PDB file of C-alpha atoms in Angstrom:
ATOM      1  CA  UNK I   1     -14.397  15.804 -66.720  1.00 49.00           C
ATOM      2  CA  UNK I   2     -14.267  13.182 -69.559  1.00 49.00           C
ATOM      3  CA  UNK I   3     -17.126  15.231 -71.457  1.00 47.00           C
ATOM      4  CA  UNK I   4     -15.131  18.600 -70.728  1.00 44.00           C
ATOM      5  CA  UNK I   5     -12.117  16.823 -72.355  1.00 43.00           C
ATOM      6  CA  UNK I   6     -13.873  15.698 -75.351  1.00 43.00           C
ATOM      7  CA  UNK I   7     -15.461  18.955 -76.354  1.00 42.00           C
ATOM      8  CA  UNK I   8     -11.419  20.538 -76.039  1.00 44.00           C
ATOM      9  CA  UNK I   9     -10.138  18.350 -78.529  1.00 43.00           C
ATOM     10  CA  UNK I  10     -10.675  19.733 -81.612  1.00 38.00           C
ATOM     11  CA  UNK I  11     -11.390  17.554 -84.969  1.00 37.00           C
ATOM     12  CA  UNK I  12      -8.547  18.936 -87.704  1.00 37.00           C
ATOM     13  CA  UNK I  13      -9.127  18.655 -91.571  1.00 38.00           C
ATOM     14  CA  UNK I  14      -6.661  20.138 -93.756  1.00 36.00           C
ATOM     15  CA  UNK I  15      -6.910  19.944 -97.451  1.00 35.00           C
ATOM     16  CA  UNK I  16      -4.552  18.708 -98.925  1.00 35.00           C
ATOM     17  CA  UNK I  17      -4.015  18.725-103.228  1.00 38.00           C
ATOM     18  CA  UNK I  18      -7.794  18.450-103.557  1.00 35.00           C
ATOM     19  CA  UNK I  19      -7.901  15.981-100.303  1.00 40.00           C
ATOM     20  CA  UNK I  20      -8.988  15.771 -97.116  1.00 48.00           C
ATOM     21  CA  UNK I  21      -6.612  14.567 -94.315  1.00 53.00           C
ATOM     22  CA  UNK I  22      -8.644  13.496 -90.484  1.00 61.00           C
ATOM     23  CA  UNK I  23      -7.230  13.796 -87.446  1.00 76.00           C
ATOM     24  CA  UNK I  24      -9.650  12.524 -84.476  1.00 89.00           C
ATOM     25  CA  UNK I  25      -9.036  11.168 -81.242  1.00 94.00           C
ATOM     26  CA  UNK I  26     -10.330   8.238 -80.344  1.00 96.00           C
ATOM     27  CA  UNK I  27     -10.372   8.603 -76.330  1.00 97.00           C
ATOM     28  CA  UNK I  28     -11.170   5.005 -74.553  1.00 97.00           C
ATOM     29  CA  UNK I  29     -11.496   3.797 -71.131  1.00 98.00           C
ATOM     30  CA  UNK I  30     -10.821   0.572 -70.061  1.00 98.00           C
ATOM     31  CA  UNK I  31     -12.909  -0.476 -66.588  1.00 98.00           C
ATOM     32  CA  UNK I  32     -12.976  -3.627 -64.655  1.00 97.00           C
ATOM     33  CA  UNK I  33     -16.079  -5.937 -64.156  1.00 95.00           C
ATOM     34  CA  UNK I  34     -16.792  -3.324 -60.707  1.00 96.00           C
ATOM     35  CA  UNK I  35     -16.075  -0.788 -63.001  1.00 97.00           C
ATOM     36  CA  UNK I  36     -12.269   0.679 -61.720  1.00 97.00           C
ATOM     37  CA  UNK I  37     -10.073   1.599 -63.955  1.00 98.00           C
ATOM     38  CA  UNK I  38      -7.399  -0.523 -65.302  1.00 98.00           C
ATOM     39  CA  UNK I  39      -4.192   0.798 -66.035  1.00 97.00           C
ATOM     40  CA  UNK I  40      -1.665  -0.771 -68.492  1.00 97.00           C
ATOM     41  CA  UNK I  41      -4.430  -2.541 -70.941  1.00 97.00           C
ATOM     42  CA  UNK I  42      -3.315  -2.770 -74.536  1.00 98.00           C
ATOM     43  CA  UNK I  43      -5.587  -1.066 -76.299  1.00 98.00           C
ATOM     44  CA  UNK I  44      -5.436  -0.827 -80.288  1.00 98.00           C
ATOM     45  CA  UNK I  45      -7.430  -0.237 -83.372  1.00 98.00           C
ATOM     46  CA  UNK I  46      -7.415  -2.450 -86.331  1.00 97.00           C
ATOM     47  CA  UNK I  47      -8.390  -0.992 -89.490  1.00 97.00           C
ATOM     48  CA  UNK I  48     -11.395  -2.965 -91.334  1.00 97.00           C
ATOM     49  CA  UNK I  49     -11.825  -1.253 -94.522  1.00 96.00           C
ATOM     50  CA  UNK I  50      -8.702  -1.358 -96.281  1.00 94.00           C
ATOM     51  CA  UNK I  51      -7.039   2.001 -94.682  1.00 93.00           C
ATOM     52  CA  UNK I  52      -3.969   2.548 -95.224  1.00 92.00           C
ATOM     53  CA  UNK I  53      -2.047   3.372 -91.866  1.00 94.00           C
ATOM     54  CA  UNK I  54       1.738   4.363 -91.909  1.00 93.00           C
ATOM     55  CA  UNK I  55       4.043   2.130 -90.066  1.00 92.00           C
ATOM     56  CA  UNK I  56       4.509   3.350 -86.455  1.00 92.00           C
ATOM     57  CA  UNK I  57       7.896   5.107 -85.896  1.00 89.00           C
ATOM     58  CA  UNK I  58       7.796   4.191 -82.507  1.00 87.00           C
ATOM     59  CA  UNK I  59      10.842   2.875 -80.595  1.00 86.00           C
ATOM     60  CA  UNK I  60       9.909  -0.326 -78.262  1.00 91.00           C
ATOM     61  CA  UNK I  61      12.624  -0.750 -75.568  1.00 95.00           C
ATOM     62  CA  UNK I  62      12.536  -3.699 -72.977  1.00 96.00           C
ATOM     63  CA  UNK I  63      14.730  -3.371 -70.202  1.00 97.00           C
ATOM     64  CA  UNK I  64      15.741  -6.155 -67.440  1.00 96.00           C
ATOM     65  CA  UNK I  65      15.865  -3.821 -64.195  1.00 95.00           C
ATOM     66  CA  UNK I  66      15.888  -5.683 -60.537  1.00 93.00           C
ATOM     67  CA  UNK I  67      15.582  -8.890 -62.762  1.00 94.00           C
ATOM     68  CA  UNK I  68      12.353  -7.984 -63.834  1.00 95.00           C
ATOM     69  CA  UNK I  69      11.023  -7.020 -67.674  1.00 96.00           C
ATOM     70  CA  UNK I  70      10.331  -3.413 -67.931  1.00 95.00           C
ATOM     71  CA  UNK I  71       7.674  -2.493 -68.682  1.00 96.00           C
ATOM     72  CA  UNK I  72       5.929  -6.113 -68.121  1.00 96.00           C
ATOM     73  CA  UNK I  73       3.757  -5.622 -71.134  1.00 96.00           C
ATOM     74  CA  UNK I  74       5.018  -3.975 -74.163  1.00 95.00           C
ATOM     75  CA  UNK I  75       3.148  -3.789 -77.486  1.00 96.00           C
ATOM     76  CA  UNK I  76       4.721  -2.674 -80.914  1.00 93.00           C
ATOM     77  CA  UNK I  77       3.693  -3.323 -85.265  1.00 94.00           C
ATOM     78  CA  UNK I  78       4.705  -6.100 -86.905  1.00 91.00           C
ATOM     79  CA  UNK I  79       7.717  -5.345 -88.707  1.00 88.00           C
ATOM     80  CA  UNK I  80       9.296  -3.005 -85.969  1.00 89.00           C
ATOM     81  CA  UNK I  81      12.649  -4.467 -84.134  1.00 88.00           C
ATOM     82  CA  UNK I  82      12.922  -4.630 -80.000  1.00 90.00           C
ATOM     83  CA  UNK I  83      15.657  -3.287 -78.311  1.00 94.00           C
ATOM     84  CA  UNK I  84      16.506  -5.695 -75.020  1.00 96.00           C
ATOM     85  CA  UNK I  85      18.197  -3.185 -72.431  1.00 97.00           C
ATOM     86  CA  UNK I  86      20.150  -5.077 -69.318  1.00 97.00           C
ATOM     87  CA  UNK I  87      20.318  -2.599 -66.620  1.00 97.00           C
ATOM     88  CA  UNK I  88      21.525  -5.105 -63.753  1.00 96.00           C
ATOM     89  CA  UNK I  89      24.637  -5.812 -63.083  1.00 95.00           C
ATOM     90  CA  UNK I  90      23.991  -9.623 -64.172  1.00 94.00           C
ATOM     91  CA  UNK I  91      23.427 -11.514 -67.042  1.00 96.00           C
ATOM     92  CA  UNK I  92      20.047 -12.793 -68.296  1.00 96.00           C
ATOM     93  CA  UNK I  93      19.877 -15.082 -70.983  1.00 96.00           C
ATOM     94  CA  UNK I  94      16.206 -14.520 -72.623  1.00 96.00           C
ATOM     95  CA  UNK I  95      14.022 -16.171 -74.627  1.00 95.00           C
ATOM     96  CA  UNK I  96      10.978 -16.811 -76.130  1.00 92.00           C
ATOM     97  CA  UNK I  97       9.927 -20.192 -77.494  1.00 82.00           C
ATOM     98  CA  UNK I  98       6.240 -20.235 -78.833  1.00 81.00           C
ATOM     99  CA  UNK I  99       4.863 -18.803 -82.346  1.00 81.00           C
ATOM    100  CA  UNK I 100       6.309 -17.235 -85.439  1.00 84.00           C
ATOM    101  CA  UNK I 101       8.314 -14.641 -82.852  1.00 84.00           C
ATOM    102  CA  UNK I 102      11.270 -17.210 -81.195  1.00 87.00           C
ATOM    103  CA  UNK I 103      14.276 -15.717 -79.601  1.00 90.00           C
ATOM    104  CA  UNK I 104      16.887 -17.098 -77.580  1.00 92.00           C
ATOM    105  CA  UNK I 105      20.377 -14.959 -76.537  1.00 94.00           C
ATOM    106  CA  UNK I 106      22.466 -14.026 -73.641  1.00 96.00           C
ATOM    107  CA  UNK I 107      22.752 -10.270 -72.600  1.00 96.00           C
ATOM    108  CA  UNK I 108      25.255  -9.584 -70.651  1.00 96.00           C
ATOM    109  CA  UNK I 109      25.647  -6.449 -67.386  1.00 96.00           C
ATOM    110  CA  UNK I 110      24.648  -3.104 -69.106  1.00 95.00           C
ATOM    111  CA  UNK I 111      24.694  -4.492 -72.358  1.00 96.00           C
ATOM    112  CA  UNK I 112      21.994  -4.064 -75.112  1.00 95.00           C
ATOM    113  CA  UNK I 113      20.576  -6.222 -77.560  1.00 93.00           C
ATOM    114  CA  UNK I 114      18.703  -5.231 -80.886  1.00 90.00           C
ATOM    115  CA  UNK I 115      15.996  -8.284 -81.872  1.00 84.00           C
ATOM    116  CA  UNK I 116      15.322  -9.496 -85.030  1.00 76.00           C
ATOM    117  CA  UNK I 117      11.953  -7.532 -86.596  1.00 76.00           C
ATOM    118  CA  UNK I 118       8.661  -8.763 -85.584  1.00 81.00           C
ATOM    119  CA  UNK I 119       7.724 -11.131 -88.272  1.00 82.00           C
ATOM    120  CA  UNK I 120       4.238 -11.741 -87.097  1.00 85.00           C
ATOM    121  CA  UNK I 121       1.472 -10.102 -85.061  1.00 90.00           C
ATOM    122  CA  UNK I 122       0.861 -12.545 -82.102  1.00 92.00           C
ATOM    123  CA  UNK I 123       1.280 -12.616 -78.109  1.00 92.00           C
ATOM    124  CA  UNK I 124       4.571 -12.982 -77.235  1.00 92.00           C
ATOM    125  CA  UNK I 125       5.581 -14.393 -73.803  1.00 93.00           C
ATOM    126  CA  UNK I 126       9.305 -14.071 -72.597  1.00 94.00           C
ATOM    127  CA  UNK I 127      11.053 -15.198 -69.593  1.00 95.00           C
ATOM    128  CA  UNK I 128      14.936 -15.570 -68.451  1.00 96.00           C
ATOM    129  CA  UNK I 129      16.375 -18.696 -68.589  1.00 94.00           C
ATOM    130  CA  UNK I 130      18.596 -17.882 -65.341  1.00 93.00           C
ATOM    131  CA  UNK I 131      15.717 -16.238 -63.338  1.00 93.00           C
ATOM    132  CA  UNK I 132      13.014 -18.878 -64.036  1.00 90.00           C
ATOM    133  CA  UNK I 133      11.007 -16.093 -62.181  1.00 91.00           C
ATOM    134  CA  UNK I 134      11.017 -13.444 -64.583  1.00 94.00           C
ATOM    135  CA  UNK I 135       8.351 -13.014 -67.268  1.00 94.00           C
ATOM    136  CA  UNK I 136       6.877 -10.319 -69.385  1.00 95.00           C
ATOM    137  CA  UNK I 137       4.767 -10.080 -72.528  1.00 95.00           C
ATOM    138  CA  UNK I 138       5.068  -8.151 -75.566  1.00 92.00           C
ATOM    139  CA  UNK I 139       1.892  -7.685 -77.552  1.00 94.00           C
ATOM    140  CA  UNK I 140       2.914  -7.681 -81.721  1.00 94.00           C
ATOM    141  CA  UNK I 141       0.176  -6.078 -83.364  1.00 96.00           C
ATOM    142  CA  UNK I 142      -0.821  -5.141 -87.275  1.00 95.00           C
ATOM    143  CA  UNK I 143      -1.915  -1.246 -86.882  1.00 97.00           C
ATOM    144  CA  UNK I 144       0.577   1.624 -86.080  1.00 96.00           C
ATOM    145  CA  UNK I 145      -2.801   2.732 -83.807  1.00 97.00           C
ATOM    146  CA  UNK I 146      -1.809   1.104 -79.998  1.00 97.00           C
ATOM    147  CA  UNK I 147      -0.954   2.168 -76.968  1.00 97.00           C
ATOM    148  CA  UNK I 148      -1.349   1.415 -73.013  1.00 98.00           C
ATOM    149  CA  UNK I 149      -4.279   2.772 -70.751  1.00 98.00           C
ATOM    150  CA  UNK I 150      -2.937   5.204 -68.378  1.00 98.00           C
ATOM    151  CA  UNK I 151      -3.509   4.991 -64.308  1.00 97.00           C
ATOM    152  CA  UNK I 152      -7.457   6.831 -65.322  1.00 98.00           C
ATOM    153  CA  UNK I 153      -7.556   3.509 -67.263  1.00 98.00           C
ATOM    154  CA  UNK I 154      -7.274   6.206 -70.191  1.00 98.00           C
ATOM    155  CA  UNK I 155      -6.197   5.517 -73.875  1.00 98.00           C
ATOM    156  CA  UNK I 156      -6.087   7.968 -77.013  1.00 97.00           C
ATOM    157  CA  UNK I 157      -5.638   6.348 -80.343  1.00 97.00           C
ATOM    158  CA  UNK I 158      -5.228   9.536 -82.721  1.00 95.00           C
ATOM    159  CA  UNK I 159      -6.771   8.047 -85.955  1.00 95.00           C
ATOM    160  CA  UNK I 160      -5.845   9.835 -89.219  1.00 92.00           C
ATOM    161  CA  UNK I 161      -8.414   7.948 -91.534  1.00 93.00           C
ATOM    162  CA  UNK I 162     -12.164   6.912 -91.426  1.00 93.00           C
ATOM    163  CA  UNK I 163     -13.671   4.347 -91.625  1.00 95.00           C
ATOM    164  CA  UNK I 164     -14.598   1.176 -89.389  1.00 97.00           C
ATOM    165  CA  UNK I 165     -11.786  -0.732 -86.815  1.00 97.00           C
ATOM    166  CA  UNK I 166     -12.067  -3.294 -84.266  1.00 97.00           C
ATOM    167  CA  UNK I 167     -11.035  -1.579 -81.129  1.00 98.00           C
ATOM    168  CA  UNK I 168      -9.320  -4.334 -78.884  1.00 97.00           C
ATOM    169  CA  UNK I 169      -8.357  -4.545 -75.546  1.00 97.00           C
ATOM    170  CA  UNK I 170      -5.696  -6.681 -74.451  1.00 97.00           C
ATOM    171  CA  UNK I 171      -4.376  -8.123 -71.585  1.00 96.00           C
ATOM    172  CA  UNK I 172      -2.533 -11.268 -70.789  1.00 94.00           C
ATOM    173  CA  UNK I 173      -4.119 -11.430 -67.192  1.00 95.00           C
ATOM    174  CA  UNK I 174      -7.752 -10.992 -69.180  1.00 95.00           C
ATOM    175  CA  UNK I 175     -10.027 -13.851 -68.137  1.00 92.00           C
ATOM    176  CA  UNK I 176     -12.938 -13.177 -70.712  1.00 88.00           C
ATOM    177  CA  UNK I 177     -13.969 -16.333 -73.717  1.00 82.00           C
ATOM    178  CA  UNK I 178     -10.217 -14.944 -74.724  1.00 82.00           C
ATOM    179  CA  UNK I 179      -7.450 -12.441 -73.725  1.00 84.00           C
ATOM    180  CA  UNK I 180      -9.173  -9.734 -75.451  1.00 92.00           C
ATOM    181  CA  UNK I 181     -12.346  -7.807 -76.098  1.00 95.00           C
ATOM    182  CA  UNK I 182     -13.068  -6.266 -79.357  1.00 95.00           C
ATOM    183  CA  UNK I 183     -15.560  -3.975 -80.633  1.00 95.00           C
ATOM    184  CA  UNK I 184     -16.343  -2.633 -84.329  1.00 97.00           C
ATOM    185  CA  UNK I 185     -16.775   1.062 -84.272  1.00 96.00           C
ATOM    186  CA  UNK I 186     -17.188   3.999 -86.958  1.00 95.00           C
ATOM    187  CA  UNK I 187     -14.751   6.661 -86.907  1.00 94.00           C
ATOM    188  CA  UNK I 188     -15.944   9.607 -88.768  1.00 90.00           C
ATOM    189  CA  UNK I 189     -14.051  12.822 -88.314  1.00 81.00           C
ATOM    190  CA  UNK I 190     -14.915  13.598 -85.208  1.00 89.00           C
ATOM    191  CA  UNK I 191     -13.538  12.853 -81.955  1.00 94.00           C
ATOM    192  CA  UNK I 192     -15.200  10.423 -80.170  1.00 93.00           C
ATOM    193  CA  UNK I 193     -14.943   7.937 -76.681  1.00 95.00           C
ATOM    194  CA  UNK I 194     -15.817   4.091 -75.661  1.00 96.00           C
ATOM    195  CA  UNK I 195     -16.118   3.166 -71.905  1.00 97.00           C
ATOM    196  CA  UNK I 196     -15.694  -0.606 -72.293  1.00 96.00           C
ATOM    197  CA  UNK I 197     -15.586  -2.964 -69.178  1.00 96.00           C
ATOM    198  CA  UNK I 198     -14.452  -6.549 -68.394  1.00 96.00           C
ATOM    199  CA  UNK I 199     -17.254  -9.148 -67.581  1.00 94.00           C
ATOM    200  CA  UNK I 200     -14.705 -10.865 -64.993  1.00 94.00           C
ATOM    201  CA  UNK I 201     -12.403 -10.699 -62.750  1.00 95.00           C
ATOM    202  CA  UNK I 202      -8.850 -10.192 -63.898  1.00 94.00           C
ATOM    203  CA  UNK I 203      -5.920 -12.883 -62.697  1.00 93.00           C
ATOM    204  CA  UNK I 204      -3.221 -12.088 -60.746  1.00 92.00           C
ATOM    205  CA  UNK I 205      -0.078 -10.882 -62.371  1.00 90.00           C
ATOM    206  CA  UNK I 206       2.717 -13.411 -61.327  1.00 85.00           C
ATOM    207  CA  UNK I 207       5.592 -12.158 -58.604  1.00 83.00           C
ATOM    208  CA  UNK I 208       8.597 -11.457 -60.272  1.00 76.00           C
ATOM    209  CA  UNK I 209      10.669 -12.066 -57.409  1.00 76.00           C
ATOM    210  CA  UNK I 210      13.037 -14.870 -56.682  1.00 73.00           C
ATOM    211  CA  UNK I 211      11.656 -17.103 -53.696  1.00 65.00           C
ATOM    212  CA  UNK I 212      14.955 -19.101 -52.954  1.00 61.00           C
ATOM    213  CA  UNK I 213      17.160 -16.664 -51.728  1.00 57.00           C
ATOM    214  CA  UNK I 214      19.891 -17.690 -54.137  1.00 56.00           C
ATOM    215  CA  UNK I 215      21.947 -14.658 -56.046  1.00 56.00           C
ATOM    216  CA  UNK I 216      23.135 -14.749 -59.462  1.00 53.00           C
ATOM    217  CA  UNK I 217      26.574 -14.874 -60.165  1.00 51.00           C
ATOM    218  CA  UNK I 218      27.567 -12.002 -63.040  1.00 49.00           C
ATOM    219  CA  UNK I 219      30.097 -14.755 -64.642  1.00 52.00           C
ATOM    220  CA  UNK I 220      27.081 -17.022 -66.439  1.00 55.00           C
TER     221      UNK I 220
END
């Protein structure tokens, strides 16, 4: 199926005022060390040679549904601003205190918050400072080329110039040497695919349920 999938997507080059413009999917699956797949795995490509990528467009929302973060990992470029979503009918006062990336505000019931941009590319770690429960990462990274492994443990990074990356996975459960694997690969043109798989076993991703009992008053 994955070699029937390849051979439909079809490599584009359109000239362009004497130019040549690539469009090629880079298809990768992510696997774990009994070779599953994983679903929700970062998976990006940084560029090695000096490309120069656009800055993604792409909108990153974080919502607090059920007292949870939503999604639990989130990934967005450097320079792009968050949008913190409260869709309980509490408040949450969220923060993050490690890196270049600190935050630290109260949302209240239904309300949103717009963060500062994303000065740096790091791993970003947030929790709620009324639900010491809650936690969820957000993934900064320096390539508009990301995205998330689907439940087929399935990512598509549609890459628009050649050259070599370093194709990293990413996740903050990852118990490798790091919380990542990378790989340098050629893109060419032409649409290509990576199976990578973890050496070990992943961690468990923490509860995010509250184990006393105890509601949350909306008047914080």
């Amino acid at each position: 199926m994955l070699t029937k999938l390849l051979k439909n997507l079809l490599l584009l080059s359109v000239a362009i005022g004497g130019s040549t413009v690539y469009a090629a999917d880079l298809l990768v699956k992510v696997l774990s060390h009994k070779g599953t797949p994983l679903t929700d795995m970062v998976v990006y490509a940084l560029p090695l040679e000096g490309q120069r990528l656009p800055q993604s467009t792409e909108k990153l929302v974080i919502a607090q549904a059920n007292k949870t973060f939503a999604p639990y990992i989130s990934v967005a470029q450097r320079g792009n601003s968050i949008l913190f979503s409260n869709k309980d009918d509490i408040t949450h006062h969220i923060y993050s205190v490690l890196g270049e990336n600190k935050f630290d505000f109260v949302i209240r019931a239904g309300k949103q918050v717009r963060q500062k941009i994303v000065p740096s590319a790091e791993e970003i770690l947030m929790g709620c400072n009324i639900h010491d429960w809650m936690s969820g990462y957000f993934l900064a990274v320096d390539t508009p080329l990301f995205t998330k492994t689907d439940s087929a443990g399935i990512a598509i990074l549609k890459v628009n110039q050649p050259g070599k990356y370093s194709l990293v996975i990413w996740h903050p459960q990852m118990q490798e040497q790091t919380d990542k694997i990378s790989r340098e690969i050629t893109v060419t043109g032409a649409n290509s695919s990576h199976n990578i798989q973890l050496n070990n076993v992943m961690a468990e991703i923490p509860d995010q349920k509250n184990s006393d009992g105890f509601d949350y008053l909306s008047t914080y």
